[in-house]
CSV table of C-alpha atoms in Angstrom, one decimal:
chain,number,residue,atom,x,y,z
A,1211,MET,CA,62.4,23.5,174.2
A,1212,SER,CA,65.0,26.1,173.3
A,1213,SER,CA,65.5,27.7,169.9
A,1214,ARG,CA,68.9,26.0,169.6
A,1215,ALA,CA,67.2,22.6,170.2
A,1216,ARG,CA,64.4,23.2,167.7
A,1217,ILE,CA,66.7,24.2,164.9
A,1218,PRO,CA,69.2,21.4,163.9
A,1219,ASN,CA,72.6,22.1,162.4
A,1220,ARG,CA,71.9,25.8,162.2
A,1221,TRP,CA,75.6,26.8,161.5
A,1222,LEU,CA,75.7,24.4,158.6
A,1223,GLY,CA,72.4,26.0,157.5
A,1224,LEU,CA,74.2,29.3,157.6
A,1225,VAL,CA,76.7,27.9,155.1
A,1226,VAL,CA,73.8,27.0,152.8
A,1227,LEU,CA,72.2,30.4,153.1
A,1228,SER,CA,75.4,32.2,152.6
A,1229,LEU,CA,76.2,30.1,149.6
A,1230,THR,CA,72.8,31.0,148.2
A,1231,GLN,CA,73.3,34.7,148.8
A,1232,LEU,CA,76.7,34.6,147.2
A,1233,MET,CA,75.3,33.0,144.0
A,1234,VAL,CA,72.4,35.5,143.8
A,1235,VAL,CA,74.7,38.5,144.3
A,1236,LEU,CA,77.6,37.5,142.1
A,1237,ASP,CA,75.2,36.6,139.2
A,1238,GLY,CA,74.4,40.3,139.0
A,1239,THR,CA,78.0,41.0,137.9
A,1240,ILE,CA,79.6,37.7,136.8
A,1241,VAL,CA,78.8,38.3,133.2
A,1242,ASN,CA,80.3,41.8,133.2
A,1243,ILE,CA,83.8,40.8,132.2
A,1244,ALA,CA,82.4,38.2,129.8
A,1245,LEU,CA,80.2,40.7,128.0
A,1246,PRO,CA,82.7,41.7,125.2
A,1247,GLN,CA,83.2,38.0,124.3
A,1248,ALA,CA,79.4,37.3,124.4
A,1249,GLN,CA,78.7,40.4,122.4
A,1250,VAL,CA,80.9,39.3,119.6
A,1251,GLU,CA,79.7,35.7,119.5
A,1252,LEU,CA,75.9,36.5,119.8
A,1253,GLY,CA,76.0,39.8,117.9
A,1254,LEU,CA,74.7,42.0,120.7
A,1255,SER,CA,74.5,45.7,120.0
A,1256,ASP,CA,75.8,48.2,122.6
A,1257,GLY,CA,72.2,48.8,123.7
A,1258,LEU,CA,71.4,45.1,124.1
A,1259,ARG,CA,74.7,44.6,126.0
A,1260,GLN,CA,73.4,46.8,128.9
A,1261,TRP,CA,70.3,44.6,129.1
A,1262,VAL,CA,72.2,41.5,129.8
A,1263,VAL,CA,73.0,43.2,133.2
A,1264,THR,CA,69.7,45.1,133.6
A,1265,ALA,CA,67.4,42.2,132.8
A,1266,TYR,CA,68.7,40.2,135.8
A,1267,ALA,CA,68.5,43.1,138.2
A,1268,LEU,CA,65.2,44.4,137.0
A,1269,ALA,CA,63.4,41.0,137.1
A,1270,PHE,CA,65.0,40.3,140.5
A,1271,GLY,CA,64.0,43.6,142.0
A,1272,ALA,CA,60.5,43.8,140.5
A,1273,LEU,CA,59.4,40.4,141.7
A,1274,LEU,CA,61.1,40.3,145.1
A,1275,LEU,CA,58.2,41.6,147.1
A,1276,LEU,CA,56.0,38.8,145.7
A,1277,GLY,CA,58.8,36.3,146.3
A,1278,GLY,CA,59.0,37.4,149.9
A,1279,ARG,CA,55.3,36.7,150.4
A,1280,VAL,CA,55.5,33.4,148.6
A,1281,ALA,CA,58.3,32.5,151.1
A,1282,ASP,CA,56.2,33.6,154.1
A,1283,TYR,CA,53.0,31.8,153.0
A,1284,TRP,CA,54.2,28.8,151.1
A,1285,GLY,CA,57.2,27.9,153.3
A,1286,ARG,CA,60.6,29.5,153.3
A,1287,LYS,CA,62.6,26.3,152.9
A,1288,ARG,CA,60.3,25.0,150.2
A,1289,THR,CA,60.5,28.3,148.3
A,1290,LEU,CA,64.3,28.3,148.6
A,1291,LEU,CA,64.6,24.8,147.1
A,1292,VAL,CA,62.2,25.5,144.3
A,1293,GLY,CA,64.0,28.7,143.6
A,1294,MET,CA,67.3,26.9,143.4
A,1295,LEU,CA,66.0,24.4,140.8
A,1296,GLY,CA,64.5,27.2,138.7
A,1297,PHE,CA,67.7,29.3,138.9
A,1298,GLY,CA,69.7,26.3,137.8
A,1299,ALA,CA,67.4,25.7,134.8
A,1300,ALA,CA,67.6,29.3,133.7
A,1301,SER,CA,71.4,29.3,134.1
A,1302,LEU,CA,71.6,26.2,131.8
A,1303,TYR,CA,69.4,27.9,129.3
A,1304,GLY,CA,71.6,31.0,129.3
A,1305,GLY,CA,74.7,29.0,129.1
A,1306,LEU,CA,73.4,27.3,125.9
A,1307,ALA,CA,71.9,30.5,124.4
A,1308,GLN,CA,72.4,30.9,120.6
A,1309,SER,CA,71.1,34.5,120.3
A,1310,ALA,CA,71.0,37.8,122.1
A,1311,THR,CA,67.3,37.4,122.8
A,1312,GLU,CA,67.8,34.0,124.4
A,1313,LEU,CA,70.6,35.3,126.6
A,1314,ILE,CA,68.5,38.3,127.8
A,1315,ILE,CA,65.5,36.1,128.4
A,1316,ALA,CA,67.6,33.6,130.4
A,1317,ARG,CA,69.0,36.5,132.5
A,1318,GLY,CA,65.5,37.7,133.2
A,1319,LEU,CA,64.5,34.2,134.3
A,1320,GLN,CA,67.5,34.0,136.6
A,1321,GLY,CA,66.4,37.2,138.2
A,1322,ALA,CA,62.8,35.9,138.6
A,1323,PHE,CA,64.0,32.8,140.4
A,1324,ALA,CA,66.5,34.9,142.4
A,1325,ALA,CA,63.4,36.8,143.6
A,1326,LEU,CA,62.3,33.5,145.3
A,1327,LEU,CA,65.8,32.6,146.6
A,1328,ALA,CA,66.9,35.9,148.2
A,1329,PRO,CA,64.0,36.7,150.5
A,1330,ALA,CA,63.6,33.0,151.5
A,1331,ALA,CA,67.3,32.9,152.5
A,1332,LEU,CA,67.2,36.1,154.5
A,1333,ALA,CA,64.0,35.2,156.2
A,1334,LEU,CA,65.4,31.8,157.1
A,1335,LEU,CA,68.4,33.5,158.6
A,1336,THR,CA,66.1,35.8,160.6
A,1337,VAL,CA,64.1,33.0,162.1
A,1338,THR,CA,67.0,30.7,162.7
A,1339,PHE,CA,69.2,33.3,164.5
A,1340,THR,CA,66.7,35.2,166.6
A,1341,SER,CA,68.9,37.2,169.1
A,1342,GLY,CA,72.2,37.7,170.8
A,1343,ARG,CA,75.7,37.0,169.9
A,1344,ASP,CA,74.9,34.2,167.4
A,1345,ARG,CA,72.5,36.4,165.5
A,1346,ASN,CA,75.1,39.1,165.0
A,1347,VAL,CA,77.8,36.8,164.0
A,1348,ALA,CA,75.4,35.2,161.4
A,1349,PHE,CA,74.4,38.6,160.1
A,1350,ALA,CA,78.0,39.7,159.9
A,1351,VAL,CA,78.9,36.7,157.8
A,1352,PHE,CA,75.8,37.1,155.6
A,1353,GLY,CA,76.3,40.9,155.2
A,1354,THR,CA,79.9,40.5,154.3
A,1355,ILE,CA,79.1,38.0,151.6
A,1356,ALA,CA,76.3,40.3,150.3
A,1357,GLY,CA,78.8,43.2,150.1
A,1358,ALA,CA,81.6,41.3,148.4
A,1359,GLY,CA,79.5,39.1,146.1
A,1360,ALA,CA,79.4,41.6,143.2
A,1361,ALA,CA,83.2,42.0,143.1
A,1362,VAL,CA,83.7,38.2,143.5
A,1363,GLY,CA,81.4,37.8,140.5
A,1364,MET,CA,83.7,39.9,138.3
A,1365,VAL,CA,86.8,37.9,139.5
A,1366,LEU,CA,85.1,34.5,138.8
A,1367,GLY,CA,83.8,35.8,135.5
A,1368,GLY,CA,87.3,36.8,134.4
A,1369,LEU,CA,88.7,33.4,135.3
A,1370,LEU,CA,86.0,31.5,133.5
A,1371,THR,CA,86.0,33.7,130.4
A,1372,GLU,CA,89.8,33.4,129.9
A,1373,PHE,CA,90.3,29.7,130.6
A,1374,ALA,CA,87.0,28.3,129.6
A,1375,ASP,CA,84.3,30.3,127.8
A,1376,TRP,CA,81.9,33.1,128.7
A,1377,ARG,CA,79.1,30.5,128.8
A,1378,TRP,CA,80.6,29.1,132.0
A,1379,CYS,CA,79.8,32.3,133.8
A,1380,LEU,CA,76.2,31.0,133.7
A,1381,LEU,CA,76.9,27.2,133.8
A,1382,VAL,CA,79.0,27.5,137.0
A,1383,ASN,CA,75.7,28.1,138.9
A,1384,LEU,CA,74.9,24.4,138.5
A,1385,GLY,CA,77.6,23.5,141.0
A,1386,PHE,CA,76.3,26.1,143.5
A,1387,ILE,CA,72.8,24.7,143.0
A,1388,ALA,CA,73.9,21.1,143.6
A,1389,VAL,CA,75.6,21.8,146.9
A,1390,GLY,CA,73.0,24.3,148.1
A,1391,PHE,CA,70.0,22.1,147.3
A,1392,ILE,CA,71.4,19.0,149.0
A,1393,GLY,CA,72.6,21.1,152.0
A,1394,GLY,CA,69.2,22.8,152.2
A,1395,LEU,CA,67.4,19.5,152.4
A,1396,PHE,CA,69.4,18.4,155.4
A,1397,PHE,CA,70.3,21.5,157.3
A,1398,LEU,CA,67.4,23.9,157.0
A,1399,SER,CA,64.1,23.8,158.9
A,1400,GLU,CA,60.8,24.8,157.4
A,1401,SER,CA,59.0,27.9,158.7
A,1402,ARG,CA,56.1,29.9,157.4
A,1403,ALA,CA,53.8,32.7,158.6
A,1404,ASP,CA,50.8,31.7,160.7
A,1405,GLY,CA,47.2,32.4,160.1
A,1406,GLU,CA,45.1,33.0,156.9
A,1407,ASN,CA,47.3,34.0,154.0
A,1408,ARG,CA,46.2,35.6,150.8
A,1409,TYR,CA,48.4,36.9,147.9
A,1410,ASP,CA,48.1,40.5,147.0
A,1411,LEU,CA,48.2,40.0,143.2
A,1412,LEU,CA,47.0,43.5,142.3
A,1413,GLY,CA,49.8,44.9,144.4
A,1414,ALA,CA,52.3,42.5,142.8
A,1415,VAL,CA,51.4,43.5,139.3
A,1416,THR,CA,51.4,47.2,140.1
A,1417,VAL,CA,54.8,47.3,141.8
A,1418,ALA,CA,56.3,45.1,139.1
A,1419,LEU,CA,55.0,47.4,136.3
A,1420,GLY,CA,55.9,50.5,138.3
A,1421,LEU,CA,59.5,49.4,138.9
A,1422,GLY,CA,59.9,48.2,135.4
A,1423,SER,CA,58.6,51.5,133.9
A,1424,LEU,CA,60.9,53.5,136.1
A,1425,VAL,CA,64.0,51.5,135.3
A,1426,TYR,CA,63.2,51.4,131.6
A,1427,GLY,CA,62.7,55.2,131.6
A,1428,PHE,CA,66.1,55.7,133.2
A,1429,SER,CA,67.6,53.4,130.5
A,1430,LEU,CA,66.1,55.6,127.8
A,1431,ALA,CA,67.8,58.6,129.3
A,1432,GLU,CA,70.9,57.5,127.4
A,1433,GLY,CA,69.4,59.2,124.4
A,1434,GLY,CA,68.4,62.4,126.4
A,1435,TRP,CA,66.5,63.2,129.6
A,1436,GLY,CA,64.1,65.4,127.7
A,1437,GLN,CA,62.8,62.8,125.3
A,1438,PRO,CA,59.1,62.2,125.4
A,1439,SER,CA,59.6,58.5,125.9
A,1440,THR,CA,62.0,59.0,128.8
A,1441,ILE,CA,59.6,61.4,130.5
A,1442,THR,CA,56.6,59.2,129.8
A,1443,PHE,CA,58.0,56.0,131.3
A,1444,LEU,CA,59.5,57.8,134.3
A,1445,ALA,CA,56.2,59.5,135.0
A,1446,LEU,CA,54.3,56.2,134.5
A,1447,GLY,CA,56.6,54.5,136.9
A,1448,VAL,CA,56.0,57.1,139.6
A,1449,VAL,CA,52.3,57.0,139.2
A,1450,LEU,CA,52.2,53.2,139.3
A,1451,LEU,CA,54.3,53.1,142.4
A,1452,ALA,CA,52.1,55.7,144.1
A,1453,LEU,CA,49.1,53.5,143.1
A,1454,PHE,CA,50.9,50.5,144.7
A,1455,VAL,CA,51.3,52.4,148.0
A,1456,TRP,CA,47.6,53.3,148.0
A,1457,ILE,CA,46.6,49.7,147.3
A,1458,GLU,CA,48.8,48.4,150.1
A,1459,THR,CA,46.9,50.7,152.6
A,1460,LYS,CA,43.6,49.2,151.5
A,1461,VAL,CA,44.0,45.4,151.1
A,1462,ALA,CA,43.7,43.1,154.1
A,1463,GLN,CA,47.0,41.3,153.5
A,1464,PRO,CA,49.3,43.6,151.6
A,1465,LEU,CA,52.3,42.5,149.6
A,1466,LEU,CA,54.3,45.1,151.5
A,1467,PRO,CA,52.8,46.3,154.8
A,1468,MET,CA,53.5,50.0,155.1
A,1469,ARG,CA,54.6,49.4,158.7
A,1470,VAL,CA,57.7,47.7,157.2
A,1471,VAL,CA,58.9,50.7,155.3
A,1472,ALA,CA,57.3,53.5,157.4
A,1473,ASP,CA,59.7,52.8,160.3
A,1474,ARG,CA,62.4,55.5,160.1
A,1475,ILE,CA,65.4,53.3,160.8
A,1476,ARG,CA,64.3,50.6,158.4
A,1477,GLY,CA,63.3,53.1,155.8
A,1478,GLY,CA,66.7,54.7,156.0
A,1479,ALA,CA,68.4,51.3,155.7
A,1480,PHE,CA,66.4,50.5,152.5
A,1481,LEU,CA,67.4,53.9,150.9
A,1482,ILE,CA,71.1,53.4,151.8
A,1483,GLN,CA,70.9,49.9,150.4
A,1484,ALA,CA,69.6,51.2,147.1
A,1485,VAL,CA,72.4,53.7,146.7
A,1486,GLY,CA,74.9,51.0,147.7
A,1487,GLY,CA,73.4,48.8,145.0
A,1488,SER,CA,73.9,51.4,142.4
A,1489,VAL,CA,77.6,51.6,143.2
A,1490,MET,CA,78.3,47.9,143.6
A,1491,ILE,CA,76.4,47.0,140.4
A,1492,GLY,CA,76.6,50.1,138.3
A,1493,ALA,CA,79.9,51.8,139.1
A,1494,THR,CA,81.9,48.6,139.2
A,1495,LEU,CA,80.7,47.8,135.7
A,1496,TYR,CA,82.5,50.8,134.4
A,1497,LEU,CA,85.5,50.0,136.4
A,1498,THR,CA,85.6,46.7,134.6
A,1499,PHE,CA,85.4,48.4,131.2
A,1500,HIS,CA,88.3,50.7,132.2
A,1501,LEU,CA,90.5,47.8,133.1
A,1502,GLN,CA,89.8,45.9,129.9
A,1503,ILE,CA,89.2,48.5,127.2
A,1504,VAL,CA,91.6,51.3,128.3
A,1505,LEU,CA,94.3,49.5,130.3
A,1506,GLY,CA,94.1,46.5,127.9
A,1507,MET,CA,93.9,43.8,130.6
A,1508,SER,CA,92.8,40.3,129.8
A,1509,PRO,CA,89.6,39.0,131.4
A,1510,LEU,CA,91.6,37.1,134.0
A,1511,SER,CA,93.9,40.1,134.7
A,1512,ALA,CA,90.9,42.4,135.0
A,1513,GLY,CA,89.3,39.9,137.4
A,1514,LEU,CA,92.4,39.7,139.6
A,1515,ALA,CA,92.8,43.5,139.5
A,1516,SER,CA,89.3,43.7,141.0
A,1517,LEU,CA,90.3,41.5,144.0
A,1518,PRO,CA,91.3,44.4,146.3
A,1519,LEU,CA,87.7,45.5,146.6
A,1520,PRO,CA,86.3,42.2,148.1
A,1521,PHE,CA,89.5,41.7,150.1
A,1522,ALA,CA,89.1,45.1,151.7
A,1523,ILE,CA,85.5,44.3,152.5
A,1524,THR,CA,86.4,40.9,154.0
A,1525,LEU,CA,89.4,42.2,156.0
A,1526,ALA,CA,87.5,45.2,157.4
A,1527,ALA,CA,84.4,43.3,158.4
A,1528,PRO,CA,85.7,41.8,161.7
A,1529,VAL,CA,87.0,45.3,162.7
A,1530,VAL,CA,83.6,46.8,161.8
A,1531,THR,CA,81.8,44.2,163.8
A,1532,ARG,CA,83.7,45.2,166.9
A,1533,LEU,CA,83.2,48.9,166.3
A,1534,LEU,CA,79.5,48.1,165.8
A,1535,ALA,CA,79.2,46.8,169.4
A,1536,ARG,CA,81.2,49.8,170.8
A,1537,PHE,CA,79.7,52.7,168.9
A,1538,GLY,CA,76.4,51.3,167.4
A,1539,PRO,CA,75.4,51.4,163.7
A,1540,ARG,CA,74.6,55.1,163.4
A,1541,TYR,CA,78.2,56.4,163.2
A,1542,LEU,CA,79.3,53.5,160.9
A,1543,MET,CA,76.4,54.2,158.5
A,1544,ILE,CA,77.3,57.9,158.4
A,1545,ALA,CA,81.1,57.3,157.9
A,1546,GLY,CA,81.0,54.3,155.6
A,1547,PRO,CA,79.3,56.0,152.6
A,1548,LEU,CA,81.8,59.0,152.9
A,1549,VAL,CA,84.7,56.6,152.7
A,1550,VAL,CA,83.2,54.9,149.6
A,1551,ALA,CA,82.7,58.4,148.1
A,1552,ALA,CA,86.4,59.2,148.7
A,1553,GLY,CA,87.4,56.0,146.9
A,1554,LEU,CA,85.1,57.0,144.0
A,1555,VAL,CA,86.5,60.5,143.8
A,1556,TRP,CA,90.0,58.9,143.6
A,1557,LEU,CA,88.9,56.7,140.7
A,1558,SER,CA,87.5,59.7,138.9
A,1559,PHE,CA,91.0,61.0,138.2
A,1560,ILE,CA,91.9,58.0,136.0
A,1561,THR,CA,93.7,58.8,132.7
A,1562,ALA,CA,94.2,56.8,129.5
A,1563,ASP,CA,97.9,56.4,130.3
A,1564,GLY,CA,97.6,56.1,134.1
A,1565,ASP,CA,99.0,53.3,136.3
A,1566,TYR,CA,96.7,50.8,137.9
A,1567,ALA,CA,98.6,50.8,141.2
A,1568,VAL,CA,98.4,54.6,141.5
A,1569,GLN,CA,95.0,55.5,139.9
A,1570,VAL,CA,92.9,52.4,140.6
A,1571,LEU,CA,94.1,50.4,143.5
A,1572,PRO,CA,93.8,53.0,146.3
A,1573,GLY,CA,90.3,53.9,145.2
A,1574,MET,CA,89.1,50.2,145.3
A,1575,VAL,CA,90.6,49.7,148.8
A,1576,LEU,CA,88.8,52.8,150.1
A,1577,MET,CA,85.6,51.6,148.5
A,1578,GLY,CA,86.0,48.2,150.1
A,1579,ILE,CA,86.6,49.6,153.6
A,1580,GLY,CA,83.6,51.9,153.3
A,1581,MET,CA,81.3,49.2,152.0
A,1582,ALA,CA,82.2,47.0,155.0
A,1583,PHE,CA,81.0,49.9,157.3
A,1584,VAL,CA,77.8,49.9,155.3
A,1585,PHE,CA,77.0,46.3,154.6
A,1586,VAL,CA,77.9,44.7,158.0
A,1587,PRO,CA,75.2,46.6,160.0
A,1588,LEU,CA,72.8,47.1,157.1
A,1589,GLN,CA,71.0,43.7,156.9
A,1590,ASN,CA,70.4,43.7,160.7
A,1591,LEU,CA,69.1,47.3,160.6
A,1592,ALA,CA,66.7,46.5,157.7
A,1593,LEU,CA,65.1,43.8,159.8
A,1594,LEU,CA,65.2,45.5,163.2
A,1595,GLY,CA,61.9,45.0,165.0
A,1596,VAL,CA,60.2,43.2,162.1
A,1597,ALA,CA,57.5,40.7,163.3
A,1598,ALA,CA,58.0,37.1,162.2
A,1599,HIS,CA,54.9,37.4,159.9
A,1600,ASP,CA,56.6,40.1,157.9
A,1601,ALA,CA,60.1,38.6,157.8
A,1602,GLY,CA,59.8,37.6,154.1
A,1603,ALA,CA,58.4,41.0,153.0
A,1604,ALA,CA,61.1,42.9,154.9
A,1605,SER,CA,63.8,40.6,153.4
A,1606,ALA,CA,62.4,41.2,150.0
A,1607,THR,CA,62.4,44.9,150.4
A,1608,THR,CA,66.0,44.9,151.4
A,1609,ASN,CA,67.0,43.0,148.3
A,1610,THR,CA,64.6,45.0,146.1
A,1611,ALA,CA,66.4,48.1,147.1
A,1612,MET,CA,69.7,46.7,146.2
A,1613,GLN,CA,68.7,45.4,142.8
A,1614,ILE,CA,66.5,48.3,141.7
A,1615,GLY,CA,69.2,50.6,142.9
A,1616,GLY,CA,71.6,48.7,140.7
A,1617,SER,CA,69.3,48.8,137.7
A,1618,ILE,CA,68.8,52.5,138.0
A,1619,GLY,CA,72.5,53.0,138.7
A,1620,VAL,CA,73.5,51.2,135.5
A,1621,SER,CA,71.0,53.4,133.5
A,1622,ILE,CA,72.0,56.7,135.1
A,1623,PHE,CA,75.7,56.0,134.8
A,1624,THR,CA,75.3,54.9,131.2
A,1625,ALA,CA,73.6,58.2,130.4
A,1626,VAL,CA,76.4,60.2,132.2
A,1627,TYR,CA,79.1,58.2,130.4
A,1628,VAL,CA,77.5,58.6,127.0
A,1629,ALA,CA,77.1,62.3,127.4
A,1630,VAL,CA,80.6,63.0,128.8
A,1631,SER,CA,82.5,60.7,126.5
A,1632,ALA,CA,80.6,62.0,123.4
A,1633,SER,CA,81.4,65.6,124.4
A,1634,SER,CA,85.0,64.8,125.0
A,1635,GLY,CA,85.3,63.0,121.6
A,1636,ALA,CA,83.6,66.0,119.9
A,1637,ALA,CA,86.2,68.2,121.5
A,1638,GLY,CA,89.0,66.3,119.7
A,1639,ALA,CA,90.0,63.8,122.4
A,1640,ASP,CA,91.3,60.4,121.3
A,1641,PRO,CA,89.0,57.4,122.0
A,1642,ALA,CA,90.9,56.2,125.1
A,1643,THR,CA,90.8,59.7,126.7
A,1644,ALA,CA,87.1,60.1,125.8
A,1645,PHE,CA,86.4,56.7,127.5
A,1646,THR,CA,88.3,57.7,130.7
A,1647,ASP,CA,86.5,61.1,130.8
A,1648,GLY,CA,83.2,59.2,130.7
A,1649,TYR,CA,84.2,56.7,133.3
A,1650,GLY,CA,85.5,59.4,135.6
A,1651,ALA,CA,82.2,61.2,135.3
A,1652,THR,CA,80.3,58.1,136.3
A,1653,PHE,CA,82.5,57.7,139.4
A,1654,ILE,CA,81.7,61.3,140.4
A,1655,ALA,CA,78.0,60.6,140.0
A,1656,ALA,CA,78.3,57.5,142.2
A,1657,ALA,CA,80.3,59.5,144.8
A,1658,ILE,CA,77.5,62.1,145.0
A,1659,GLY,CA,75.1,59.2,145.6
A,1660,MET,CA,77.1,58.0,148.5
A,1661,VAL,CA,77.3,61.4,150.1
A,1662,VAL,CA,73.5,61.4,149.9
A,1663,ALA,CA,73.5,58.0,151.6
A,1664,SER,CA,75.5,59.4,154.5
A,1665,ALA,CA,73.0,62.3,154.8
A,1666,ILE,CA,70.2,59.7,154.9
A,1667,ALA,CA,72.0,57.9,157.8
A,1668,ILE,CA,72.3,61.2,159.6
A,1669,GLY,CA,68.6,62.0,159.3
A,1670,MET,CA,67.0,58.5,159.6
A,1671,VAL,CA,69.3,56.0,161.3
A,1672,ARG,CA,68.8,57.3,164.8
A,1673,GLY,CA,66.5,56.8,167.8
A,1674,PRO,CA,66.2,54.9,171.1
A,1675,ARG,CA,66.4,51.5,169.7
A,1676,LEU,CA,69.9,52.1,168.4
A,1677,ARG,CA,71.0,53.3,171.8
A,1678,GLU,CA,69.5,50.2,173.4
A,1679,MET,CA,71.7,48.0,171.3
A,1680,ALA,CA,74.3,46.6,173.7
A,1681,TYR,CA,77.1,44.1,174.1
A,1682,ASP,CA,76.3,40.5,174.7
A,1683,ALA,CA,77.9,39.9,178.1
A,1684,ASP,CA,79.6,36.7,176.8
A,1685,GLY,CA,80.7,37.8,173.3
A,1686,GLY,CA,81.0,41.5,172.9
A,1687,ALA,CA,84.8,41.5,173.1
A,1688,ASP,CA,85.2,38.7,170.6
A,1689,THR,CA,82.6,39.3,168.0
A,1690,GLY,CA,81.2,42.7,168.5
A,1691,ALA,CA,77.8,41.1,168.9
A,1692,MET,CA,74.8,43.2,169.7
A,1693,ARG,CA,71.3,42.5,170.7
A,1694,ALA,CA,68.2,44.5,170.2
A,1695,LEU,CA,66.4,45.1,173.5
A,1696,PRO,CA,62.7,45.6,173.6
A,1697,VAL,CA,61.4,49.2,173.4
A,1698,HIS,CA,58.9,50.3,175.9
């Protein structure tokens, strides 16, 4: 029996999986525009305000590897459905939160259940679309949604905040959950890894503590990189992650088999994903602050002003898909980050009295085009050559890179912003100018990160397997589909 016959309604299943991915990604940023309103109502300090964003990304990233193994062993469809229910409950809790602590806890719980949802969704995509034209069309759709989701979250957050209440930025998930859960029941097929399966709990605890320590250390850098507490947590994070790697080489069934990340192409894709996450989650947060705090836009206006970024990603994706078939992923992965960097450099020249159409719009369009070059091939590269038994772990690593990159990005950009804006204010600048000086510095820092991502692509995204990616005879001209041929 063919793969098509075994998997019923797989294109409707793609809709369910894409909807799940959209919800997971946009929830990383949907509260960004609502933060000023939530801060006033719940009495959040400036330090706690950052943790509304970081708690989600940190819990998500720290638990993703375990979530990937749960999906592999327990069943990917079952894990997806349970994750949906938990995510909905956490969203309801956050939407009804009466204190800053409750909101931050709810965001952490959302991240924890997202750690079940995301790897299960990507693993289901991998085993549902196994090769050829259909696989690449599916990954193009999924990758485009992953790239645009953060910006879509800001737009939706602005709409809900202005016309309803900031709480609806969390409660809106209940609608996604209802549609996704029912669709998942009918249009997704169960799959799981074969053989004896054991959970690597020691590895799970070690990597969660290591990533948590690392991100917390970066968040403390706002008060100074040389503080003992900053150095201690950063060093502890590095030690714990090194211990995690050692553990994974010793256990029989590791949480993250080193063969998944040791592959040069996949390793490069994971690193580029981390840098991309820092920009999409971290840098766009400060763009939102500029639109509202400096330019004085309402939440809805700020959300609409962010639309060029996802529009550029969406419009560029079909073109990128065709280029992917013609030139392969290597050149796209090299050029894409440089285009994003150019957009960030443009944004770095913002001024307190500047015009949105001149100072902001071109930079966002460049960022969107560049991100399409990155995200369309990235998901496929990150799973290139992964055995079915490791699909959940590889999927989890892809999402871990995005979320931990975003967590670290928010912390680093906050430290840069605080240092530069404080220096500007001390030099006699008015508050709006001090703000824009700080925002501009964060965009330069993000641009440097994207240049590093391009260098990673030059060094790591290369090899025979990329050259052996070729047109599908029946679909290359229309979809830019590629297939990975076996390597001998």
